[in-house]
Tab-separated table of C-alpha atoms in Angstrom:
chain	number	residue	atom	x	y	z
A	1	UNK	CA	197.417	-116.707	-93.801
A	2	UNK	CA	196.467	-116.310	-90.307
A	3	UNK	CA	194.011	-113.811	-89.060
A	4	UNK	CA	195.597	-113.608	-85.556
A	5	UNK	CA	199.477	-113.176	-86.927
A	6	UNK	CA	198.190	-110.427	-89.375
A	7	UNK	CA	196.011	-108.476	-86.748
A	8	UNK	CA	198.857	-109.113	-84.281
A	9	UNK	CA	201.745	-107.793	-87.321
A	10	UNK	CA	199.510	-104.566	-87.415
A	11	UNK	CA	199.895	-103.616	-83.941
A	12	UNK	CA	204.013	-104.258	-84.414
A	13	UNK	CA	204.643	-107.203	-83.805
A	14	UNK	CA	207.656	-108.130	-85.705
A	15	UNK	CA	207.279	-111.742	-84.805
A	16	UNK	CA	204.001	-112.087	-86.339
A	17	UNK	CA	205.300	-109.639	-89.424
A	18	UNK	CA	207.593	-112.959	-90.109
A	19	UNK	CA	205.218	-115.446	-89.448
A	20	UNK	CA	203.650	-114.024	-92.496
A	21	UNK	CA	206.484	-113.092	-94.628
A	22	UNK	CA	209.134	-115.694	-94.309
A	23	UNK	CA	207.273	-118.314	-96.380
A	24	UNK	CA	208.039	-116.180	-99.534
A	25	UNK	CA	211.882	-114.592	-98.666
A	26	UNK	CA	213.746	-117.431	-100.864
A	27	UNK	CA	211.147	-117.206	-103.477
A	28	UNK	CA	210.602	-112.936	-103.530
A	29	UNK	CA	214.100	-112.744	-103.806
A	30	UNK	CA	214.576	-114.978	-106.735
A	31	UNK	CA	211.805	-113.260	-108.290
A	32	UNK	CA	214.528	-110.129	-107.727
A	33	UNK	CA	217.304	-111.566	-109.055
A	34	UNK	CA	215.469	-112.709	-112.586
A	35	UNK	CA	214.266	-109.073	-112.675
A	36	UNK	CA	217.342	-107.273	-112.109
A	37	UNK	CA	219.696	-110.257	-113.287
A	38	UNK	CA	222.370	-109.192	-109.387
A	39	UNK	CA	222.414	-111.189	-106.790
A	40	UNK	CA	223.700	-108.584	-105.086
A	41	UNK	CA	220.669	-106.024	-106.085
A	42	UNK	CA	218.213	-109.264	-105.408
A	43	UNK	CA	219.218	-109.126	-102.137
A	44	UNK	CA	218.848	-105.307	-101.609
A	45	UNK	CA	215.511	-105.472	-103.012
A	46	UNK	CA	214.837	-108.328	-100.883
A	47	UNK	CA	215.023	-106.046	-97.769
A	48	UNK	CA	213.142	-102.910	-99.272
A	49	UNK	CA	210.421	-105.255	-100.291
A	50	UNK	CA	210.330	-106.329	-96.791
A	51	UNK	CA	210.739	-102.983	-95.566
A	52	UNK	CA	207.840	-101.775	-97.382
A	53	UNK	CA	205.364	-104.582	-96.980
A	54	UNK	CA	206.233	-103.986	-93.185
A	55	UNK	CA	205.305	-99.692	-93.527
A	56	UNK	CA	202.414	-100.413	-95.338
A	57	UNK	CA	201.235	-103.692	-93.509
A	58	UNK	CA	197.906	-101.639	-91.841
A	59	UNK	CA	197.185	-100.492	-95.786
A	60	UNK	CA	196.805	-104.263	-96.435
A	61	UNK	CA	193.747	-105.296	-97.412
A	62	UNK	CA	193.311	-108.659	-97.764
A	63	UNK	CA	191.498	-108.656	-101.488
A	64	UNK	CA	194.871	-110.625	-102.439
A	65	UNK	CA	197.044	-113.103	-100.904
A	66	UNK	CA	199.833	-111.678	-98.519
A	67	UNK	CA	202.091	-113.733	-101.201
A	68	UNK	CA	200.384	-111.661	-104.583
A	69	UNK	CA	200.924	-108.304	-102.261
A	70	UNK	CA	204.570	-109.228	-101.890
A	71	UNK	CA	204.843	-110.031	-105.124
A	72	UNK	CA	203.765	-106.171	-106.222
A	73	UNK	CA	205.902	-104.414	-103.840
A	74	UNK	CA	208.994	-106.376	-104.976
A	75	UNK	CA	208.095	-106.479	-108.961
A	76	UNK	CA	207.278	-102.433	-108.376
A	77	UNK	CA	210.981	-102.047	-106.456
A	78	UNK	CA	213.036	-103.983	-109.277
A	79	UNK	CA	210.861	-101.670	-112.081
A	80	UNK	CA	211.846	-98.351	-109.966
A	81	UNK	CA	215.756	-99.829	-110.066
A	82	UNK	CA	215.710	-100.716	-112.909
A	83	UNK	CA	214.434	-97.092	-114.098
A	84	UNK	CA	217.491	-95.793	-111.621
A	85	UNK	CA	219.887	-93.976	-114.034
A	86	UNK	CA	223.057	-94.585	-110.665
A	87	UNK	CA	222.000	-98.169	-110.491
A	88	UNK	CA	225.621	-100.138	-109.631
A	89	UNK	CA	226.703	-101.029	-112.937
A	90	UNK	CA	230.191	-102.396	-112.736
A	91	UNK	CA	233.063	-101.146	-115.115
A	92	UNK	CA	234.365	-103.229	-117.909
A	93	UNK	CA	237.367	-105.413	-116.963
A	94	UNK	CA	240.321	-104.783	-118.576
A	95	UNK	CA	242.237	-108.223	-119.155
A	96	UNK	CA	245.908	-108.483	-117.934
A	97	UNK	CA	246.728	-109.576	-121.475
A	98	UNK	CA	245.805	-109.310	-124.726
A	99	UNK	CA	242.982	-111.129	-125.963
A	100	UNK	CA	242.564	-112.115	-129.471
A	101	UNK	CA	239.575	-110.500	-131.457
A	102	UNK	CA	236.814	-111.717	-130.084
A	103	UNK	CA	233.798	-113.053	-132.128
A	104	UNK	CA	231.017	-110.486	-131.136
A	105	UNK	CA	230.940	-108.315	-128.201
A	106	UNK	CA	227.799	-108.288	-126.534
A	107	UNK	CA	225.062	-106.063	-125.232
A	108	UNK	CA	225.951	-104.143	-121.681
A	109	UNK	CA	224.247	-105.824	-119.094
A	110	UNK	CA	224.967	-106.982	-115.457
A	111	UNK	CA	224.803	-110.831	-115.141
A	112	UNK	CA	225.442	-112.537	-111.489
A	113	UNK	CA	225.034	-116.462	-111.329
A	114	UNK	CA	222.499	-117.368	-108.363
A	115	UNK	CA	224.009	-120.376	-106.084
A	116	UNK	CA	222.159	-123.700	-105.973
A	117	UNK	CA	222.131	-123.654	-102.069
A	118	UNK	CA	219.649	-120.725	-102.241
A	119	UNK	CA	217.255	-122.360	-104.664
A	120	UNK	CA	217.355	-125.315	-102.168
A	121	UNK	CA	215.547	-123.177	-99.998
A	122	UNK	CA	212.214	-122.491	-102.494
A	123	UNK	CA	209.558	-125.101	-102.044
A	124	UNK	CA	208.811	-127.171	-105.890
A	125	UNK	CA	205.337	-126.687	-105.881
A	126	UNK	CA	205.027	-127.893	-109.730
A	127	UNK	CA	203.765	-125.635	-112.549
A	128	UNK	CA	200.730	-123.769	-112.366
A	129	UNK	CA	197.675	-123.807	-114.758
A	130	UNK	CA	198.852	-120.037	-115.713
A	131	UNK	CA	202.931	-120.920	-116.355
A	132	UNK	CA	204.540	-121.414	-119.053
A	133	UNK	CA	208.309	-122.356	-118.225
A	134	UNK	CA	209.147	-125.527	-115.788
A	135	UNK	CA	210.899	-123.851	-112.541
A	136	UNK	CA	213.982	-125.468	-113.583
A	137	UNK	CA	214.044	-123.801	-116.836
A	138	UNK	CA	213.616	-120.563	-115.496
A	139	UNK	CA	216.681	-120.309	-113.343
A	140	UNK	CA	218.950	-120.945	-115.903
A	141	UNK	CA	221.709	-118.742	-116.870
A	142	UNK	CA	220.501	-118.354	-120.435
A	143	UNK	CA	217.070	-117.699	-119.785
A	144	UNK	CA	218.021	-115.036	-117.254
A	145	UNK	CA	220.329	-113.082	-119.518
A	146	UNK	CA	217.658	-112.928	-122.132
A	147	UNK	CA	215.290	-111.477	-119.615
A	148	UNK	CA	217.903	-108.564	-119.556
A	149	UNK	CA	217.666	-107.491	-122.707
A	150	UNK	CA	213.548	-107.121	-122.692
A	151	UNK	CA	212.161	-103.530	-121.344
A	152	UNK	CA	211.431	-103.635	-117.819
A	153	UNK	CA	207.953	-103.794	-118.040
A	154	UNK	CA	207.543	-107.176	-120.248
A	155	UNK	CA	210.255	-108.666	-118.289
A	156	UNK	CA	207.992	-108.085	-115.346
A	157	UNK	CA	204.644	-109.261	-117.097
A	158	UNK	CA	206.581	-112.260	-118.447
A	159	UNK	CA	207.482	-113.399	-114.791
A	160	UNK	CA	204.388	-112.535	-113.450
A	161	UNK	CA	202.458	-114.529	-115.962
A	162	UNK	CA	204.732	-117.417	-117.518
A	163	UNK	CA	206.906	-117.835	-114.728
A	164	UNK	CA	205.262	-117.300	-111.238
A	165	UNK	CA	201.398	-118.096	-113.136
A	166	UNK	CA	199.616	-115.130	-112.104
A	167	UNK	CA	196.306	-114.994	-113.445
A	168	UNK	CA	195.820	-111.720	-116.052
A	169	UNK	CA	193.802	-110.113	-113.752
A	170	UNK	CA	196.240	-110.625	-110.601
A	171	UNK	CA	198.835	-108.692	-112.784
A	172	UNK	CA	197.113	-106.367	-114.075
A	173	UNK	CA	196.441	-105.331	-110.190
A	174	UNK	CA	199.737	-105.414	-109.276
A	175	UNK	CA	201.428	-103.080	-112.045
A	176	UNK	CA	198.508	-100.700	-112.081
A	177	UNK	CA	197.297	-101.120	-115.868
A	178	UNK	CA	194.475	-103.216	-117.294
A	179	UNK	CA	194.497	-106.848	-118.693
A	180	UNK	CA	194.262	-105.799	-122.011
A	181	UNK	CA	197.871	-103.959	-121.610
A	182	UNK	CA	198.993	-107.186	-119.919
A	183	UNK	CA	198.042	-109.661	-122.935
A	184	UNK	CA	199.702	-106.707	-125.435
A	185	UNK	CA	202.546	-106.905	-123.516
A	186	UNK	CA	202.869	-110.505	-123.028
A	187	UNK	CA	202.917	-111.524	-126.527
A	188	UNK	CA	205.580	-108.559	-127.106
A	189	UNK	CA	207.890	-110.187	-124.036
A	190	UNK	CA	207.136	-113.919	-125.539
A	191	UNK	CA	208.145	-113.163	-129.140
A	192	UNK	CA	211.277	-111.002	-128.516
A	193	UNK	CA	212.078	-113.837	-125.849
A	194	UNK	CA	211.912	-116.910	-127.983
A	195	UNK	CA	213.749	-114.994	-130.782
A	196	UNK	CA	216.656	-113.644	-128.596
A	197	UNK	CA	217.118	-117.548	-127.339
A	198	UNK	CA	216.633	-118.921	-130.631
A	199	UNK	CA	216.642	-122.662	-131.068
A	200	UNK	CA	216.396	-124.529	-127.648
A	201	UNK	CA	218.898	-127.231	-126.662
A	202	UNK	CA	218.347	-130.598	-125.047
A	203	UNK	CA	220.418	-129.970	-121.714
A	204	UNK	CA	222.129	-132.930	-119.357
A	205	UNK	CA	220.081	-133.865	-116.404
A	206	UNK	CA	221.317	-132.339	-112.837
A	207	UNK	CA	223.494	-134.012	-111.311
A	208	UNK	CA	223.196	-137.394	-113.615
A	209	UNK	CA	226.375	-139.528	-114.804
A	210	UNK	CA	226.663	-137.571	-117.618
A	211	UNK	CA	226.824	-134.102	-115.611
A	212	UNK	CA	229.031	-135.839	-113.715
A	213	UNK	CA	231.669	-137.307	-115.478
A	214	UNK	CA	231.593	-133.934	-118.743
A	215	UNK	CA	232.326	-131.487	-115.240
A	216	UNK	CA	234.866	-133.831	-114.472
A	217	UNK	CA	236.518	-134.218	-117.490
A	218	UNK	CA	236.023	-130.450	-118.626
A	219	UNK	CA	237.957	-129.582	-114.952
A	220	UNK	CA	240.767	-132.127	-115.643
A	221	UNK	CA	241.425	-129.938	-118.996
A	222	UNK	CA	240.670	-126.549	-117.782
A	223	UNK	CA	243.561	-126.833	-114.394
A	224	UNK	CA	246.094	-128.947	-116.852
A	225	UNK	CA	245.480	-126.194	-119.988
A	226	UNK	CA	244.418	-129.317	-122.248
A	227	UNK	CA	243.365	-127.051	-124.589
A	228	UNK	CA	242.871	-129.978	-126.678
A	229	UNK	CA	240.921	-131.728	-124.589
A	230	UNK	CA	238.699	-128.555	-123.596
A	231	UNK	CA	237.800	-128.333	-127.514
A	232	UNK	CA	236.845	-131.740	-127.790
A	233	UNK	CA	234.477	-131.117	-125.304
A	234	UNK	CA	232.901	-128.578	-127.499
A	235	UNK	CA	230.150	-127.653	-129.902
A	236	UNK	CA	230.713	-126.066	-133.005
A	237	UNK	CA	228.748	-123.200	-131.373
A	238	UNK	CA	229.965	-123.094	-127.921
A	239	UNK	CA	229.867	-119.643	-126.483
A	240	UNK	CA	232.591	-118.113	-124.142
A	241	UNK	CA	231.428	-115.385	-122.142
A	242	UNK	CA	232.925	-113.354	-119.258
A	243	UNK	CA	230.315	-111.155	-117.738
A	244	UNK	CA	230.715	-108.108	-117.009
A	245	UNK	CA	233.103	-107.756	-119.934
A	246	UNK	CA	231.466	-107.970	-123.414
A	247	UNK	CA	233.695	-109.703	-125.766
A	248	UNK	CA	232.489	-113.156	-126.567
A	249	UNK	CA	233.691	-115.988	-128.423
A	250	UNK	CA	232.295	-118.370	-130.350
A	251	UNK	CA	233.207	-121.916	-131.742
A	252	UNK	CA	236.122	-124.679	-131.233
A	253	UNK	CA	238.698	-122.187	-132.917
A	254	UNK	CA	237.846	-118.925	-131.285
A	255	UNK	CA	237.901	-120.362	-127.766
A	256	UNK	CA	240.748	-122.235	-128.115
A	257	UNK	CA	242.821	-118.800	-129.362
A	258	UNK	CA	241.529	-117.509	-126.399
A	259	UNK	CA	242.803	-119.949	-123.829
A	260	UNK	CA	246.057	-120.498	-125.321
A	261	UNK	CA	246.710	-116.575	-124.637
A	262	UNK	CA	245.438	-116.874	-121.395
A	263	UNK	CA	247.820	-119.807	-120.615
A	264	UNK	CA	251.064	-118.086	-122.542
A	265	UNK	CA	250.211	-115.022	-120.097
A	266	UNK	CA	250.044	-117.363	-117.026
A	267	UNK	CA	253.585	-118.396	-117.464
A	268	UNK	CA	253.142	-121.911	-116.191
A	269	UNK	CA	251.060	-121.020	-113.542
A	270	UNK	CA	247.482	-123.570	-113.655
A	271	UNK	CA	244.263	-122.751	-112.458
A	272	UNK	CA	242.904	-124.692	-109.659
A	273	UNK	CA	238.819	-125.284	-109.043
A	274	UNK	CA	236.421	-125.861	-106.414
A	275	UNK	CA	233.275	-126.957	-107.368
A	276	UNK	CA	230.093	-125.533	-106.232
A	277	UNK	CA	226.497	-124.979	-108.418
A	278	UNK	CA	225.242	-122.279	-109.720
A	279	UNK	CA	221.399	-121.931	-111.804
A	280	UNK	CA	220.946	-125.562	-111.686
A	281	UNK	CA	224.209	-125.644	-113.159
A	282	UNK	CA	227.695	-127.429	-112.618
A	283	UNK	CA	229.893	-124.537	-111.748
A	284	UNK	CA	233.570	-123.634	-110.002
A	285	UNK	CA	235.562	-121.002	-108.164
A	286	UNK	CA	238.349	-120.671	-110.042
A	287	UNK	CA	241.743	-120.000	-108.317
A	288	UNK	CA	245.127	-118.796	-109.736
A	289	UNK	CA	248.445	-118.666	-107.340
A	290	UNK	CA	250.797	-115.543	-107.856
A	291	UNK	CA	254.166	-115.895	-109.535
A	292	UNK	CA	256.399	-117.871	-107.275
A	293	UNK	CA	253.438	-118.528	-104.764
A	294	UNK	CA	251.495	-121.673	-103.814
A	295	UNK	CA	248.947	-120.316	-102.439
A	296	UNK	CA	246.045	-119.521	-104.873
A	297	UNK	CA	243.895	-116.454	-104.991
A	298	UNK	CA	239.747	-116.233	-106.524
A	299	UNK	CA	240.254	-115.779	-109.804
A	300	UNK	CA	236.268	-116.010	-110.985
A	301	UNK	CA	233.650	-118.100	-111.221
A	302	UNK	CA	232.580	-120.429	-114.237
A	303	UNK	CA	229.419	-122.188	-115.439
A	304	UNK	CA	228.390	-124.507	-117.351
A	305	UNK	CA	225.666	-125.169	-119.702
A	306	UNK	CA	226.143	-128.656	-120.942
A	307	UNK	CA	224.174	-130.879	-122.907
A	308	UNK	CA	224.372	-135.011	-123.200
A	309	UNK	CA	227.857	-134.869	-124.074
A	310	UNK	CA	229.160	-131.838	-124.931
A	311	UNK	CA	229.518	-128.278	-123.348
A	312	UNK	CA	227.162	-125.737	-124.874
A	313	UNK	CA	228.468	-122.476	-123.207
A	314	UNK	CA	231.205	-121.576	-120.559
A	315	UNK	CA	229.922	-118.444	-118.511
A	316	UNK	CA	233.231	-117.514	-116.424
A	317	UNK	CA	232.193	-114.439	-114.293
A	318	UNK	CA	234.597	-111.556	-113.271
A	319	UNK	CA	233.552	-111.107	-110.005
A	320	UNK	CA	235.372	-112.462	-107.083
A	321	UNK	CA	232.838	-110.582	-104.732
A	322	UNK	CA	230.661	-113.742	-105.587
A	323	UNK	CA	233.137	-116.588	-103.552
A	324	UNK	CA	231.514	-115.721	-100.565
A	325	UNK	CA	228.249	-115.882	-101.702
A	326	UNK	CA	229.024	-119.485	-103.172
A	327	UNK	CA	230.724	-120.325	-99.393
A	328	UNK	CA	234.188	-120.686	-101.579
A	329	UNK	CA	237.129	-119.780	-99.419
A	330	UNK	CA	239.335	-116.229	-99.843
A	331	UNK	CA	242.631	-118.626	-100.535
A	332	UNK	CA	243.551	-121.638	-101.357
């Protein structure tokens, strides 16, 4: 941190005010989006993290880092949202046909993928002495749905500690209570964690030959309705999920019921995909034309999860508000 660019900050500058802050906008708002689980809330809380660190700049004291005093206005904005009883929680989608029963319908919460291009943006410093999940790991799609399901509080300690590698102390300071409450709640948020995720799989490298040629084959399926070929791609555990709706379906048999009533309903009509990435994750805007049309119109976004050679879960997102985010075009 410089002395001059915080003294200068203090009087108003707003040049000097990013000077010090934009270092830590990619990573704060990260840290937003594993809290709240939105991109689009990540990036709200972005800004009144920003806003408030800019108020309260001449309350600064310099016993922490300008990055640790970040870090507790935007962990302290995500716990007030999260508390927020009008928080944007988006209705359930009603599907233009109808599904078969699904295997388990899941617990309300509001899932957004985060796009690669963003992450591109957060310096790899390694692990930490204090962290307990690689960064990689903890941008993944299933580690940031379980976060969801914790209380507010752990989910914050958890990040703080295992994720970010915040000393006990450090976190303690920033959510106001003592270490002892910290270490309680730790073990609490690491044990409901590793239970809600169960049995960790061995996933495909980024952007390897594998990755490569399982997106490849899995998108030659999805925009021909191989159904066929989309099951042999499959675990016998596979998970389809469709955030925000909560039906979910699990194994070779229940997903396959599911896409052959999807493709009956389409009429003919195929899917068409644009790849992009999503959580370290192969993903695609999907894209459906309108009867008798050729042009094609968003139609949500799906990820991945695969492993060496076969696809673990396919996350397809009902959100079309997200193609934009992802740079994916309106039409196609």
């Amino acid at each position: 941190m410089s002395a001059d660019a915080l003294a200068s900050a203090r009087t108003g500058d707003e040049e000097a005010f990013r000077q010090l802050t934009d270092p830590y906008r990619a990573e704060l708002q990260l840290h937003c989006y594993r809290m709240l689980g939105s991109l689009a809330d990540a990036e709200d809380m972005l800004q009144e993290t920003l806003l408030a660190a800019w108020r309260h700049l001449a309350g600064f004291e310099g016993r922490a880092s300008v990055r640790a005093w970040l870090y507790r206005i935007a962990t302290n904005r995500c716990l007030n949202a999260l508390r927020d009883k009008k928080r944007r929680i988006p209705p359930t989608p009603v599907p233009p046909f109808s599904p078969p029963e699904p295997t388990s319908h899941a617990e309300a919460v509001w899932l957004q993928p985060y796009p690669d291009d963003l992450l591109n943006a957060i310096p790899d410093a390694g692990p930490g002495p204090e962290t307990r999940y690689q960064s990689q790991e903890a941008v993944r799609l299933a580690f940031v749905a379980a976060l969801q399901l914790l209380p507010p509080r752990q989910t914050a300690t958890l990040l703080l500690r295992d994720v970010l590698g915040f000393s006990a102390a450090e976190v303690a300071q920033m959510l106001a209570t003592t270490e002892t409450a910290v270490k309680g709640t730790l073990q609490r948020a690491r044990a409901t964690l590793d239970q809600r995720r169960g049995d960790e799989v061995a996933l495909v490298v980024p952007d390897s030959v594998q990755e490569r040629d399982l997106t490849r084959r899995f998108a030659e399926a999805f925009t021909t309705d191989d159904i066929a070929g989309i099951v042999a791609m499959l675990t016998d555990d596979t998970w389809l999920t469709m955030p925000p709706a909560p039906h979910q379906y699990r194994g070779a048999d229940a997903i396959a019921g599911f896409l052959r009533a999807s493709a009956a309903w389409r009429s003919g009509r195929r899917f068409r995909l644009l790849p992009v990435r999503a959580n370290t994750q192969p993903a695609f805007g999907c894209y459906l034309p309108q009867a008798g049309e050729s042009i094609a119109y968003p139609a949500g976004l799906i990820v991945l999860t695969l492993g060496a050679d076969r696809i673990h879960a396919i996350t397809r997102f009902l959100d079309d508000d997200l193609f934009a985010r992802f740079g994916l075009a309106p039409a196609i």
